[in-house]
Short mmCIF file of C-alpha atoms and ligand atoms in Angstrom, two decimals:
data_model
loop_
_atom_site.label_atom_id
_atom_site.label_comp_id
_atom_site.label_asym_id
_atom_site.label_seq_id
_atom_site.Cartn_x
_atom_site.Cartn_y
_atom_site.Cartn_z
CA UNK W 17 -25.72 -18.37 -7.02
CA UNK W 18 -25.10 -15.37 -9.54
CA UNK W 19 -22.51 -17.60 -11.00
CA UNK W 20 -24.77 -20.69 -11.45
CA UNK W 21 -27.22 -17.92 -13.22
CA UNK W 22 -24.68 -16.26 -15.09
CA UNK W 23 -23.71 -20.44 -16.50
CA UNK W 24 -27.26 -20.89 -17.26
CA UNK W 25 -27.42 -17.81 -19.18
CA UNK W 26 -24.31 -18.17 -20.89
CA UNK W 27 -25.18 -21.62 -21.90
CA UNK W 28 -28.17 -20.33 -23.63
CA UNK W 29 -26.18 -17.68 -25.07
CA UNK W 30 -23.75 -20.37 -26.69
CA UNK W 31 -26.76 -22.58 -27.85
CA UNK W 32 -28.26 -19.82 -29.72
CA UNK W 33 -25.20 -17.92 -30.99
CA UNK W 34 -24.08 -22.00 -32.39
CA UNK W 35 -27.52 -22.27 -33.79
CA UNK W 36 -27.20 -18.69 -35.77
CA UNK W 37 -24.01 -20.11 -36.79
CA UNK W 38 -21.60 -17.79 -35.35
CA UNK W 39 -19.18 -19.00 -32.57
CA UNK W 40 -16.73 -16.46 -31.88
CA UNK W 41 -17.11 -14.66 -28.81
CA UNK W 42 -14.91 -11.32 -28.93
CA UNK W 43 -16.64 -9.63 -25.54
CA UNK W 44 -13.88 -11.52 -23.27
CA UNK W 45 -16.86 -12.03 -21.11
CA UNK W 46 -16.08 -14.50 -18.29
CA UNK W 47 -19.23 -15.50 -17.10
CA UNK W 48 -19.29 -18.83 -17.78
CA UNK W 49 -16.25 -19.58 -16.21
CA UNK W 50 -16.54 -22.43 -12.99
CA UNK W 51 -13.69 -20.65 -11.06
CA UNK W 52 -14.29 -17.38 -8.91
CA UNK W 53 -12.88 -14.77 -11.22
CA UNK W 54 -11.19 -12.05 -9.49
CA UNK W 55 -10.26 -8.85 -11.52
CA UNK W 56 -7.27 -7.00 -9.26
CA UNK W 57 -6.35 -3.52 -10.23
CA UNK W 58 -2.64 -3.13 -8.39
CA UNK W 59 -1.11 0.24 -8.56
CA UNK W 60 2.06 -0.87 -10.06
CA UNK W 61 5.59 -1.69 -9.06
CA UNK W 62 7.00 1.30 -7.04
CA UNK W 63 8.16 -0.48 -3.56
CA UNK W 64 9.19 -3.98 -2.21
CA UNK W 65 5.87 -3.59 -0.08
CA UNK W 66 4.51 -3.61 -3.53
CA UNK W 67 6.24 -6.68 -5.08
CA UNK W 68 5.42 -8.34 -1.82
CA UNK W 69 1.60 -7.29 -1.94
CA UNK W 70 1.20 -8.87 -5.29
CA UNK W 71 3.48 -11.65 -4.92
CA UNK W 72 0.84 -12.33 -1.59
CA UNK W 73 -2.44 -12.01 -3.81
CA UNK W 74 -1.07 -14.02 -6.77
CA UNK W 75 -0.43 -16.91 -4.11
CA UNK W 76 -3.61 -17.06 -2.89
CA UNK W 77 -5.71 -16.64 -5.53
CA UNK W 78 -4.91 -20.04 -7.74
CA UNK W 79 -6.85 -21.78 -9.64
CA UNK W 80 -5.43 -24.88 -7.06
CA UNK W 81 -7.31 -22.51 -4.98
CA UNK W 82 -10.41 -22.27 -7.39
CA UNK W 83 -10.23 -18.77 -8.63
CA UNK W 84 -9.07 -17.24 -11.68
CA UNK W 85 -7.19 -14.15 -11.02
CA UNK W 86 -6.84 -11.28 -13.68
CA UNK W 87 -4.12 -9.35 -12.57
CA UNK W 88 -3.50 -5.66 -14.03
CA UNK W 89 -0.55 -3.30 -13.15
CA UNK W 90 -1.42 0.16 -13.36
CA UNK W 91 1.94 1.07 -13.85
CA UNK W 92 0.98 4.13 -11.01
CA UNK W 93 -1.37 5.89 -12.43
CA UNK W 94 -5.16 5.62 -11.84
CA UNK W 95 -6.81 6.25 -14.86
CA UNK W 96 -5.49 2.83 -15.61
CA UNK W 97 -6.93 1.34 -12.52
CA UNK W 98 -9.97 2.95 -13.80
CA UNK W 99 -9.92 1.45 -17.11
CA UNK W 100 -8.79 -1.94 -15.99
CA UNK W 101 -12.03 -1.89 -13.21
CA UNK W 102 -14.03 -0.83 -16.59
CA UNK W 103 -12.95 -3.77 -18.42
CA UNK W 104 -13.46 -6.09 -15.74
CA UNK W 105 -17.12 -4.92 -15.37
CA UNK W 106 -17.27 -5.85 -19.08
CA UNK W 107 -15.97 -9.53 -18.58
CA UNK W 108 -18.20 -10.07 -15.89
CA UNK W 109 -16.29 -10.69 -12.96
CA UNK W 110 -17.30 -12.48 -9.70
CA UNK W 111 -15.08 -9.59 -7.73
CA UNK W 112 -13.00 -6.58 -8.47
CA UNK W 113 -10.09 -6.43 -5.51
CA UNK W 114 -8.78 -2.98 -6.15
CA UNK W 115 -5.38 -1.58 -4.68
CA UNK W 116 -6.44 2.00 -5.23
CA UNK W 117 -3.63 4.68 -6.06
CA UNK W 118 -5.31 7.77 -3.79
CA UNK W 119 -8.52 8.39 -2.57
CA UNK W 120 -10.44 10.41 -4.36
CA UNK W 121 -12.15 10.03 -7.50
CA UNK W 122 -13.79 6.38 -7.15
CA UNK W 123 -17.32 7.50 -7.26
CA UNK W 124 -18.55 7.13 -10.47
CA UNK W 125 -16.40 4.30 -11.51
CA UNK W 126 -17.35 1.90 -8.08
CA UNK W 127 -20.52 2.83 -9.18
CA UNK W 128 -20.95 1.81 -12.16
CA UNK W 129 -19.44 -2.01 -11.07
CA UNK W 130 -21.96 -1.90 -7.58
CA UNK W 131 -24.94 -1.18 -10.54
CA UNK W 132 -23.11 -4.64 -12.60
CA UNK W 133 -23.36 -6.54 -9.17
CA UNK W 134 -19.68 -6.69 -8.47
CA UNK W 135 -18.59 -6.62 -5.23
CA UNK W 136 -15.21 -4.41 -4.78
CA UNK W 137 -12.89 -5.62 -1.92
CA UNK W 138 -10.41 -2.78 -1.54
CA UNK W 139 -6.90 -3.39 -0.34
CA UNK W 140 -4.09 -1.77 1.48
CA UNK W 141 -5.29 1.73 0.79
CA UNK W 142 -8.70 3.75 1.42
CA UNK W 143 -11.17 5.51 -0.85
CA UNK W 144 -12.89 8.32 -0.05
CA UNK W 145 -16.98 7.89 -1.40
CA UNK W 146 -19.73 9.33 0.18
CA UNK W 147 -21.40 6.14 -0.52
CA UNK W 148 -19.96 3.46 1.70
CA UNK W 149 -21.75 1.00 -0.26
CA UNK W 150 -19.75 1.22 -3.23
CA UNK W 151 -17.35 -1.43 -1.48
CA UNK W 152 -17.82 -4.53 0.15
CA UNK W 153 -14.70 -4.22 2.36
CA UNK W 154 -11.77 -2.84 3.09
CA UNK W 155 -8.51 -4.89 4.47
CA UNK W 156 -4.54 -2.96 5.58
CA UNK W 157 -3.27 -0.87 7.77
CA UNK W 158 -4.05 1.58 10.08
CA UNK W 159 -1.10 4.21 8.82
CA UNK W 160 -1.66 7.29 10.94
CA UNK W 161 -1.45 4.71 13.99
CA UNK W 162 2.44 3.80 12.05
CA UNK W 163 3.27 6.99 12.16
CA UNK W 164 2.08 7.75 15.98
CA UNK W 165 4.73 4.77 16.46
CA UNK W 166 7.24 6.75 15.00
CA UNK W 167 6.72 9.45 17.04
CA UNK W 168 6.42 7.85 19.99
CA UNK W 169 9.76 6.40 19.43
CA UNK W 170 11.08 9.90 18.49
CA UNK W 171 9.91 11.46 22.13
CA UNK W 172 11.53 8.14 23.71
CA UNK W 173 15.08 8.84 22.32
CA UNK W 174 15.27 12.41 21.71
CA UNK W 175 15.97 13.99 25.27
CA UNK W 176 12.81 16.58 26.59
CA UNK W 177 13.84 20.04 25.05
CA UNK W 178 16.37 18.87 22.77
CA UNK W 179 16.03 20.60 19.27
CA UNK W 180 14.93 17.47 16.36
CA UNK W 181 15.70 18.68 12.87
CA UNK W 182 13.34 16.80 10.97
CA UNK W 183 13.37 16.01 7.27
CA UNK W 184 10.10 14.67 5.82
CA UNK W 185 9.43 12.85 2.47
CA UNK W 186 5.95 11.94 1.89
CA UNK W 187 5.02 9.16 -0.30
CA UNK W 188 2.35 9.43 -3.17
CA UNK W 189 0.47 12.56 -2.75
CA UNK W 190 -3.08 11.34 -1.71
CA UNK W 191 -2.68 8.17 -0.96
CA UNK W 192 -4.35 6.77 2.37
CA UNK W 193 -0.71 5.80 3.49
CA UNK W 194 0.79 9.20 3.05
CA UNK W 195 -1.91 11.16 4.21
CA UNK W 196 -2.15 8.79 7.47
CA UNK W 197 1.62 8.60 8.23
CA UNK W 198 2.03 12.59 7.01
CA UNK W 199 -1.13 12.82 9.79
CA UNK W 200 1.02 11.60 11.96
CA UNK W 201 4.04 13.55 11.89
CA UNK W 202 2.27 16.78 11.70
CA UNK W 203 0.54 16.29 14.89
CA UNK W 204 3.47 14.87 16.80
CA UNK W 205 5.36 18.31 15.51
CA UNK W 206 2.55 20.30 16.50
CA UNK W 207 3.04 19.21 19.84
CA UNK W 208 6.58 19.56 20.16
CA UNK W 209 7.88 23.21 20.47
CA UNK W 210 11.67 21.75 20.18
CA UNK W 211 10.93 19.94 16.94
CA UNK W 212 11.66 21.26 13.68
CA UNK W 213 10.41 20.14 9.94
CA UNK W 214 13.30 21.95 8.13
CA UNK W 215 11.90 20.54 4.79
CA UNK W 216 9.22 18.51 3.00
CA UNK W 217 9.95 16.43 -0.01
CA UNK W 218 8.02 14.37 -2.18
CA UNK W 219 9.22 10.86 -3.13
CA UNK W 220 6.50 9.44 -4.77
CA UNK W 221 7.19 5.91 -2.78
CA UNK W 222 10.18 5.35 -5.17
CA UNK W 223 14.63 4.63 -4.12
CA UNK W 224 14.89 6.80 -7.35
CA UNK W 225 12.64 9.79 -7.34
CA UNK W 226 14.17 10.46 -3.42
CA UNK W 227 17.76 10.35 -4.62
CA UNK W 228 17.29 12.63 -6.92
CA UNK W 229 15.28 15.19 -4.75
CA UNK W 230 17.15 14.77 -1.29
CA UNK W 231 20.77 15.04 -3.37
CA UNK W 232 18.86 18.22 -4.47
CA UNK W 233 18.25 19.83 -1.07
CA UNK W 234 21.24 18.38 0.29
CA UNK W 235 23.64 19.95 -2.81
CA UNK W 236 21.28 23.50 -1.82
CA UNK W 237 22.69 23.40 1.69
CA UNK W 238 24.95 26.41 2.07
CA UNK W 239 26.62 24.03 4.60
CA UNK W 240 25.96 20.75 6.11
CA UNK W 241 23.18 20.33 8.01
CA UNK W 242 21.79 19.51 11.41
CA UNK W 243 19.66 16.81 10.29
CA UNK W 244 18.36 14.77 13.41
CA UNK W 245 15.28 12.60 11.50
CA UNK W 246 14.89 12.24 8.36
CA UNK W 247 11.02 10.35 8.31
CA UNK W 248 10.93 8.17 5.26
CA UNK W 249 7.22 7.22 4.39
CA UNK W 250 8.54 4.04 3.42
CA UNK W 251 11.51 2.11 2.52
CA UNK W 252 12.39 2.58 -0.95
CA UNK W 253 12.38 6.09 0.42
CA UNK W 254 14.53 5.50 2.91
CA UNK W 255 16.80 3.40 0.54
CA UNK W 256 17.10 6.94 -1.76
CA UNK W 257 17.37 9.09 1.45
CA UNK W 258 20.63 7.05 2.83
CA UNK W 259 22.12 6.94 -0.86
CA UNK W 260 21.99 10.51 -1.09
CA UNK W 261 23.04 11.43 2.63
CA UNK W 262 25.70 8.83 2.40
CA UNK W 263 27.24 10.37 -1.14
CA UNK W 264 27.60 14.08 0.40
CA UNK W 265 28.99 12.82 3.55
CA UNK W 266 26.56 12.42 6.01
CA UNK W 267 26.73 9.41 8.93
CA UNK W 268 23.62 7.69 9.61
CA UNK W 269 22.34 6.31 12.56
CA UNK W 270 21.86 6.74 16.23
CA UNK W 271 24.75 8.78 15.78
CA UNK W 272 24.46 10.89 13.23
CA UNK W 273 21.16 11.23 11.43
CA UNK W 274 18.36 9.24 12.02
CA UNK W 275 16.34 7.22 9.30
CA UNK W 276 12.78 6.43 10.14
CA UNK W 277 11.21 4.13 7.86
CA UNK W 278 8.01 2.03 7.11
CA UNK W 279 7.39 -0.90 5.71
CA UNK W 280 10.32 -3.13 7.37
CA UNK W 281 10.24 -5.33 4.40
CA UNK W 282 14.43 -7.16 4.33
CA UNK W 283 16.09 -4.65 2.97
CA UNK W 284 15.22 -2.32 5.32
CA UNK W 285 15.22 -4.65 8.50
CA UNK W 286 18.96 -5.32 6.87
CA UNK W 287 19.92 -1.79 6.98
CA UNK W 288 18.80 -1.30 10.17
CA UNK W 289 20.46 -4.19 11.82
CA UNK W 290 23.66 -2.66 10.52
CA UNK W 291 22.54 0.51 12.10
CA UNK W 292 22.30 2.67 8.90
CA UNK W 293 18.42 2.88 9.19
CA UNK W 294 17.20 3.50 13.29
CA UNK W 295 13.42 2.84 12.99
CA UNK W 296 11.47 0.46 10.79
CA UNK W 297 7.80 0.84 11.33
CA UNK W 298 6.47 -2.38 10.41
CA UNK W 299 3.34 -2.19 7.57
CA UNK W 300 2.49 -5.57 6.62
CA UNK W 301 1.92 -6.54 2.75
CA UNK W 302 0.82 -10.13 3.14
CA UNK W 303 -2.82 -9.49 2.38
CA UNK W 304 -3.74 -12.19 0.31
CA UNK W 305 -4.71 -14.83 2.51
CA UNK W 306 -7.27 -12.02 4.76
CA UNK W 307 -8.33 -11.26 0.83
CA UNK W 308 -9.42 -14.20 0.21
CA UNK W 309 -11.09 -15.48 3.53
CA UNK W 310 -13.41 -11.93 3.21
CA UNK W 311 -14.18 -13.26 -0.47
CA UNK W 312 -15.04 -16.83 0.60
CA UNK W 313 -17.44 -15.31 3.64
CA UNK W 314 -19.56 -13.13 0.57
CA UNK W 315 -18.91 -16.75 -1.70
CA UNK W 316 -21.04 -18.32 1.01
CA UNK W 317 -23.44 -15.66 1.67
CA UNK W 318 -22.07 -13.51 4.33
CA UNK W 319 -21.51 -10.14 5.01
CA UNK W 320 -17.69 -9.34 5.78
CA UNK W 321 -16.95 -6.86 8.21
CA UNK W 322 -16.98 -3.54 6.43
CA UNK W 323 -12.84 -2.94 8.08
CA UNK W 324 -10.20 -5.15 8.29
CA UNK W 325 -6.61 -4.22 10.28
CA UNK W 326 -4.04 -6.44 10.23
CA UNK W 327 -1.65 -6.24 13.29
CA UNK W 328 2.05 -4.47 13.20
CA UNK W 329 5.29 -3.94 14.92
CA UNK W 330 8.34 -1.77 15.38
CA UNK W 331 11.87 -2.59 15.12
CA UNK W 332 14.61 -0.50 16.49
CA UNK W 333 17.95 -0.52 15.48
CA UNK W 334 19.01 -1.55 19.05
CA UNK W 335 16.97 -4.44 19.61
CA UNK W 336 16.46 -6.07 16.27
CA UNK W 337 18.57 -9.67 16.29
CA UNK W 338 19.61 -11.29 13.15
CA UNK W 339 16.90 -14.37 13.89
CA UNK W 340 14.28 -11.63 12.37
CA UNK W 341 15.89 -10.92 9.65
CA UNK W 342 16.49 -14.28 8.87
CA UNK W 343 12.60 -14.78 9.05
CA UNK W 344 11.52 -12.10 7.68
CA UNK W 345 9.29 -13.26 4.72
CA UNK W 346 9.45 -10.04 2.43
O1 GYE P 425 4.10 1.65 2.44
C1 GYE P 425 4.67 1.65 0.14
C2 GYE P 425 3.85 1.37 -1.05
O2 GYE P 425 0.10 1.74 0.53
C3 GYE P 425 1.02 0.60 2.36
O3 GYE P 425 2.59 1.84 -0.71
C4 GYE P 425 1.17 1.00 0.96
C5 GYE P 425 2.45 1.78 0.68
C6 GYE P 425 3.73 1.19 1.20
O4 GYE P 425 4.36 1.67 -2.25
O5 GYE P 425 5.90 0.99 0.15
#
C-alpha cells in the first residue's frame, strides 16, 4: 500500500520535474521502484558464521524473489551501520534488516527510520532500546542458552571435584552473542567451586586477533600450563586458539586441552571430527529464508511475532560421524 502511494507520488514527481525540464534525479531515492527494497546493514566479514549469514540473506532476497536488496558491509564498525541505515532512510526503503554490531546506541538512529515509516527487522543480534517499537522484529539465537550447553557438557565430562582450568575469549565486546555466551560461562563458574577462569581474552570474533593474543599469554607462561577448557565464543576463535596452542606445544583434545566452540560452521565440525576441537555449540546462520517469511507477513498486513529463535544443536567430538560433516551446509 505505502509502495503503491510512494509510485503515485513519484510519478507525479517525474511528471512535474520533466515538465520544469530537469530529469536528473541525484537523491538515489528508490521509491518508485516495483520490487520490495530491502536496505541490510551487515556488520562485516569477521567469521564463517558471517560469510554464511550473508551468503543466506543474499539468496533469499532476489529480485527472482521480487525484492531488491541493498547490501552494505560495515566493515565492523557501527558508525557505518549507522550511516548506511541513514542513507537508506534517504532512498526510501520498503525495510531496513539490520545485523547490528552491539547493543547499545540504536535509539536515535531506529528512530529516526520508525518516524520515515520503515520497518527495521533485526537479525542475529539484539539491541538494547527502551522503545521496543523501534523494531518490527527480531530473528537468531538464543546465545546464553549456547553457552548453558557448553556448560552442561563441561559438568558431564569433567569428573565432580575435579579442578577445570578454564581459558575464556570473548567475542566482540557488547555484542548480544558475547554478552549471552560470556552470561553463560560466568554463571556456570559461579557455581562450580572446582572451576577456574585462569584468564580472559578478547578476540574480537576474528582466527587473527586470537592468535596473536593467546600466543601472547601463552609466550607469558612462566611454564606450561594446566589448561583444561579453553571456551572459544566462536570458531574463528577457536581456529586462532588451536594455532597458537598447537605452535608452543600444547595437545588438544579430550586429552589434552579442551576447545569449546560455537558456531559449528565446517571448519569447525572438521576439526572436531579429527578430535582437535571437543565441543561445537551449534549457532545457526541461515537466516534468510525466516527473514524473509517475517517481511512477507508485514508485506501482507500482518504483525510478525515481535521474537524469532531458530532451533540448535551440539556436537561432541565423540559422537559426530563424517555423514554431518558431509551435510553440513556452511
Ligand atoms: O557466533 C560469530 C559472528 O552474532 C551469532 O557473530 C553471531 C556471531 C557468531 O561473527 O561467528
Amino acid at each position: 500500500m505505502r509502495r503503491f502511494l510512494r509510485i503515485a507520488l513519484t510519478l507525479l514527481g517525474l511528471i512535474f520535474v520533466s515538465a520544469c525540464g530537469a530529469g536528473t534525479d541525484t537523491s538515489g531515492d528508490l521509491s518508485g521502484e516495483e520490487l520490495t527494497v530491502i536496505g541490510m546493514c551487515q556488520v562485516g566479514a569477521e567469521s564463517d558464521w558471517r560469510v554464511a549469514n550473508s551468503e543466506s540473506m543474499k539468496a533469499v532476497f532476489t529480485e527472482e524473489n521480487g525484492y531488491r536488496l541493498l547490501f552494505d558491509d560495515a566493515r565492523q564498525k557501527q558508525e557505518n551501520q549507522i550511516t548506511a541505515i541513514r542513507k537508506f532512510i534517504q532512498q526510501q526503503v520498503d525495510y531496513i534488516v539490520l545485523m547490528p554490531i552491539s547493543e547499545s546506541g540504536w535509539d536515535s538512529v531506529l528512530q529516526e527510520a520508525k518516524e520515515a515509516g520503515i520497518p527495521v527487522v533485526l537479525v542475529d543480534r539484539m539491541v538494547d532500546v527502551e522503545d521496543e517499537s523501534l523494531y518490527a522484529a527480531h530473528i537468531g539465537s538464543n546465545f546464553w542458552e549456547e553457552g548453558m550447553r557448553a556448560a552442561a557438557w563441561m559438568e558431564q565430562v569433567f569428573p565432580e571435584g575435579d579442578p577445570v582450568r578454564i581459558i575464556h575469549i570473548q567475542g566482540t565486546a557488547g555484542s548480544t552473542a558475547q554478552l549471552g555466551r560470556t552470561a553463560a560461562l560466568e554463571e556456570a563458574v559461579n557455581s562450580h567451586e572446582n572451576w577456574e577462569l585462569l584468564a580472559r581474552l578478547d578476540g574480537d570474533f576474528t582466527q587473527a586477533k586470537t592468535y596473536e593474543v593467546m600466543t601472547d599469554y601463552l609466550s607469558a607462561l612462566p611454564e606450561k600450563g594446566d589448561i583444561d577448557v579453553v571456551y572459544c565464543e566462536n570458531d574463528n576463535i577457536a581456529f586462532g586458539a588451536l594455532q597458537a596452542l598447537e605452535e608452543q606445544g600444547y595437545t588438544c583434545g579430550r586429552n589434552g586441552v579442551n576447545i569449546i566452540t560455537f558456531d559449528a560452521t565446517r571448519g569447525a565440525l572438521a576439526e572436531c571430527l579429527n578430535g582437535k576441537i571437543s565441543l561445537a555449540v551449534e549457532c545457526n546462520p541461515l537466516l534468510g529464508p525466516l527473514a524473509a517469511e517475517v517481511i512477507q507477513a508485514m508485506e501482507a498486513g500482518r504483525v510478525p511475532e515481535k521474537h524469532h529463535y531458530v532451533e540448535e544443536q551440539v556436537f561432541a567430538a565423540e559422537d559426530l560421524t563424517e555423514a554431518v560433516l558431509e551435510s553440513r551446509k556452511y
